[in-house]
């Protein structure tokens, strides 16, 4: 068996063209341009790459984006002040703080200072809690799901891969990928297991997976003998090897012969993360402009004093 490639680059582009651009055009009729503010502290080289990708994708879809850069040693209060300003800026519908933050920052305090309605990374406790309680028909109606696991969900759906009743094994239990991934697929009625760094005998779990999602940050962690024949393998890892090559967490050349579907690295999950950030930002703009219109109507209809 040779696995079919799930081409996240192409699927991301299709979603931006067919789904997001029409929504941006519809908002334009109400005089609204979705706006995203990206806060970057210090000069982490990986963050620079990610922020560049986000900015380009925003431009392509017609979303306004602005980057707010701070030096590595900026006082935390200055960043909190900027977030407070962006929270009340009605041209900005989404705010993200690029992670990781320098060590002197209290990451939770910073993330919790973003208005949940503008938290398009889905990292605020309100949005995490919403994911646990699973409000909304598709799990994404009232909250913002974190972009990477949301992107994986969309990749599976776009490829017509069934989720309900499937054995899903997630390798990695981070707040950004593993945990929200489990909640999103649980919502879709999968049977979900989460493995992590303390899991004994990882292969004993991975071999049972109909859908294996790997987000551990360890090159070649998943070898062909750990994968069931015909499994769907989603590689969220992005690792730069000493020779400069970018690889995932899965031994691609080995596992591609055993899986039914596999995501490449690069060009698999990565482009979906950026697309889902834009999807959340457009969604935020839709919700905020609808609320604004209701508020304006209320004002127009109220008796003059
Ligand atoms: N750093 C690594 N991944 C992410 C992400 O999805 N969002 C933000 N803000 N920072 C990150």
PDB file of N, CA, C and O and ligand atoms in Angstrom, residues 50 54 96-100 121 123 147-148 176 273, ligand 1:
ATOM      1  N   UNK A  50       6.871  32.339  10.922  1.00  0.00           N
ATOM      2  CA  UNK A  50       5.421  32.149  11.068  1.00  0.00           C
ATOM      3  C   UNK A  50       4.669  33.451  10.833  1.00  0.00           C
ATOM      4  O   UNK A  50       3.638  33.489  10.156  1.00  0.00           O
ATOM      5  N   UNK A  54       1.763  34.354   8.091  1.00  0.00           N
ATOM      6  CA  UNK A  54       0.426  34.854   8.473  1.00  0.00           C
ATOM      7  C   UNK A  54       0.113  36.153   7.736  1.00  0.00           C
ATOM      8  O   UNK A  54      -0.992  36.342   7.230  1.00  0.00           O
ATOM      9  N   UNK A  96      -3.460  38.098  18.315  1.00  0.00           N
ATOM     10  CA  UNK A  96      -2.679  36.937  18.784  1.00  0.00           C
ATOM     11  C   UNK A  96      -1.330  37.425  19.311  1.00  0.00           C
ATOM     12  O   UNK A  96      -0.807  38.449  18.875  1.00  0.00           O
ATOM     13  N   UNK A  97      -0.811  36.679  20.265  1.00  0.00           N
ATOM     14  CA  UNK A  97       0.529  36.932  20.790  1.00  0.00           C
ATOM     15  C   UNK A  97       1.379  35.746  20.360  1.00  0.00           C
ATOM     16  O   UNK A  97       1.078  34.595  20.731  1.00  0.00           O
ATOM     17  N   UNK A  98       2.375  36.020  19.537  1.00  0.00           N
ATOM     18  CA  UNK A  98       3.202  34.921  19.037  1.00  0.00           C
ATOM     19  C   UNK A  98       3.963  34.288  20.202  1.00  0.00           C
ATOM     20  O   UNK A  98       4.580  34.993  21.004  1.00  0.00           O
ATOM     21  N   UNK A  99       3.910  32.976  20.293  1.00  0.00           N
ATOM     22  CA  UNK A  99       4.627  32.226  21.345  1.00  0.00           C
ATOM     23  C   UNK A  99       5.858  31.562  20.723  1.00  0.00           C
ATOM     24  O   UNK A  99       5.837  31.275  19.526  1.00  0.00           O
ATOM     25  N   UNK A 100       6.925  31.299  21.431  1.00  0.00           N
ATOM     26  CA  UNK A 100       7.059  31.520  22.878  1.00  0.00           C
ATOM     27  C   UNK A 100       7.368  32.975  23.206  1.00  0.00           C
ATOM     28  O   UNK A 100       7.943  33.691  22.407  1.00  0.00           O
ATOM     29  N   UNK A 121      -6.501  32.831  18.344  1.00  0.00           N
ATOM     30  CA  UNK A 121      -5.645  31.654  18.521  1.00  0.00           C
ATOM     31  C   UNK A 121      -6.350  30.595  19.381  1.00  0.00           C
ATOM     32  O   UNK A 121      -5.906  29.454  19.454  1.00  0.00           O
ATOM     33  N   UNK A 123      -6.519  30.484  22.663  1.00  0.00           N
ATOM     34  CA  UNK A 123      -5.704  30.099  23.823  1.00  0.00           C
ATOM     35  C   UNK A 123      -6.245  30.622  25.143  1.00  0.00           C
ATOM     36  O   UNK A 123      -5.783  30.237  26.207  1.00  0.00           O
ATOM     37  N   UNK A 147      -5.834  26.960  16.181  1.00  0.00           N
ATOM     38  CA  UNK A 147      -5.725  26.862  14.727  1.00  0.00           C
ATOM     39  C   UNK A 147      -5.155  25.534  14.221  1.00  0.00           C
ATOM     40  O   UNK A 147      -5.628  25.013  13.206  1.00  0.00           O
ATOM     41  N   UNK A 148      -4.154  24.982  14.898  1.00  0.00           N
ATOM     42  CA  UNK A 148      -3.533  23.757  14.355  1.00  0.00           C
ATOM     43  C   UNK A 148      -4.488  22.557  14.445  1.00  0.00           C
ATOM     44  O   UNK A 148      -4.745  21.900  13.425  1.00  0.00           O
ATOM     45  N   UNK A 176      -1.385  23.543  22.951  1.00  0.00           N
ATOM     46  CA  UNK A 176      -1.618  24.132  21.619  1.00  0.00           C
ATOM     47  C   UNK A 176      -2.142  23.090  20.635  1.00  0.00           C
ATOM     48  O   UNK A 176      -2.945  23.393  19.767  1.00  0.00           O
ATOM     49  N   UNK A 273      -2.716  25.650   9.555  1.00  0.00           N
ATOM     50  CA  UNK A 273      -2.706  26.475  10.776  1.00  0.00           C
ATOM     51  C   UNK A 273      -2.931  27.935  10.396  1.00  0.00           C
ATOM     52  O   UNK A 273      -3.756  28.637  10.997  1.00  0.00           O
TER      53      UNK A 273
HETATM   54  N1  LIG B   1       3.825  29.383  18.376  1.00  0.00           N
HETATM   55  C1  LIG B   1       3.765  28.153  17.852  1.00  0.00           C
HETATM   56  N2  LIG B   1       2.525  27.896  17.390  1.00  0.00           N
HETATM   57  C2  LIG B   1       1.792  28.990  17.634  1.00  0.00           C
HETATM   58  C3  LIG B   1       0.442  29.348  17.374  1.00  0.00           C
HETATM   59  O1  LIG B   1      -0.368  28.589  16.833  1.00  0.00           O
HETATM   60  N3  LIG B   1       0.079  30.588  17.764  1.00  0.00           N
HETATM   61  C4  LIG B   1       0.935  31.440  18.377  1.00  0.00           C
HETATM   62  N4  LIG B   1       0.475  32.634  18.751  1.00  0.00           N
HETATM   63  N5  LIG B   1       2.180  31.146  18.634  1.00  0.00           N
HETATM   64  C5  LIG B   1       2.611  29.932  18.252  1.00  0.00           C
END
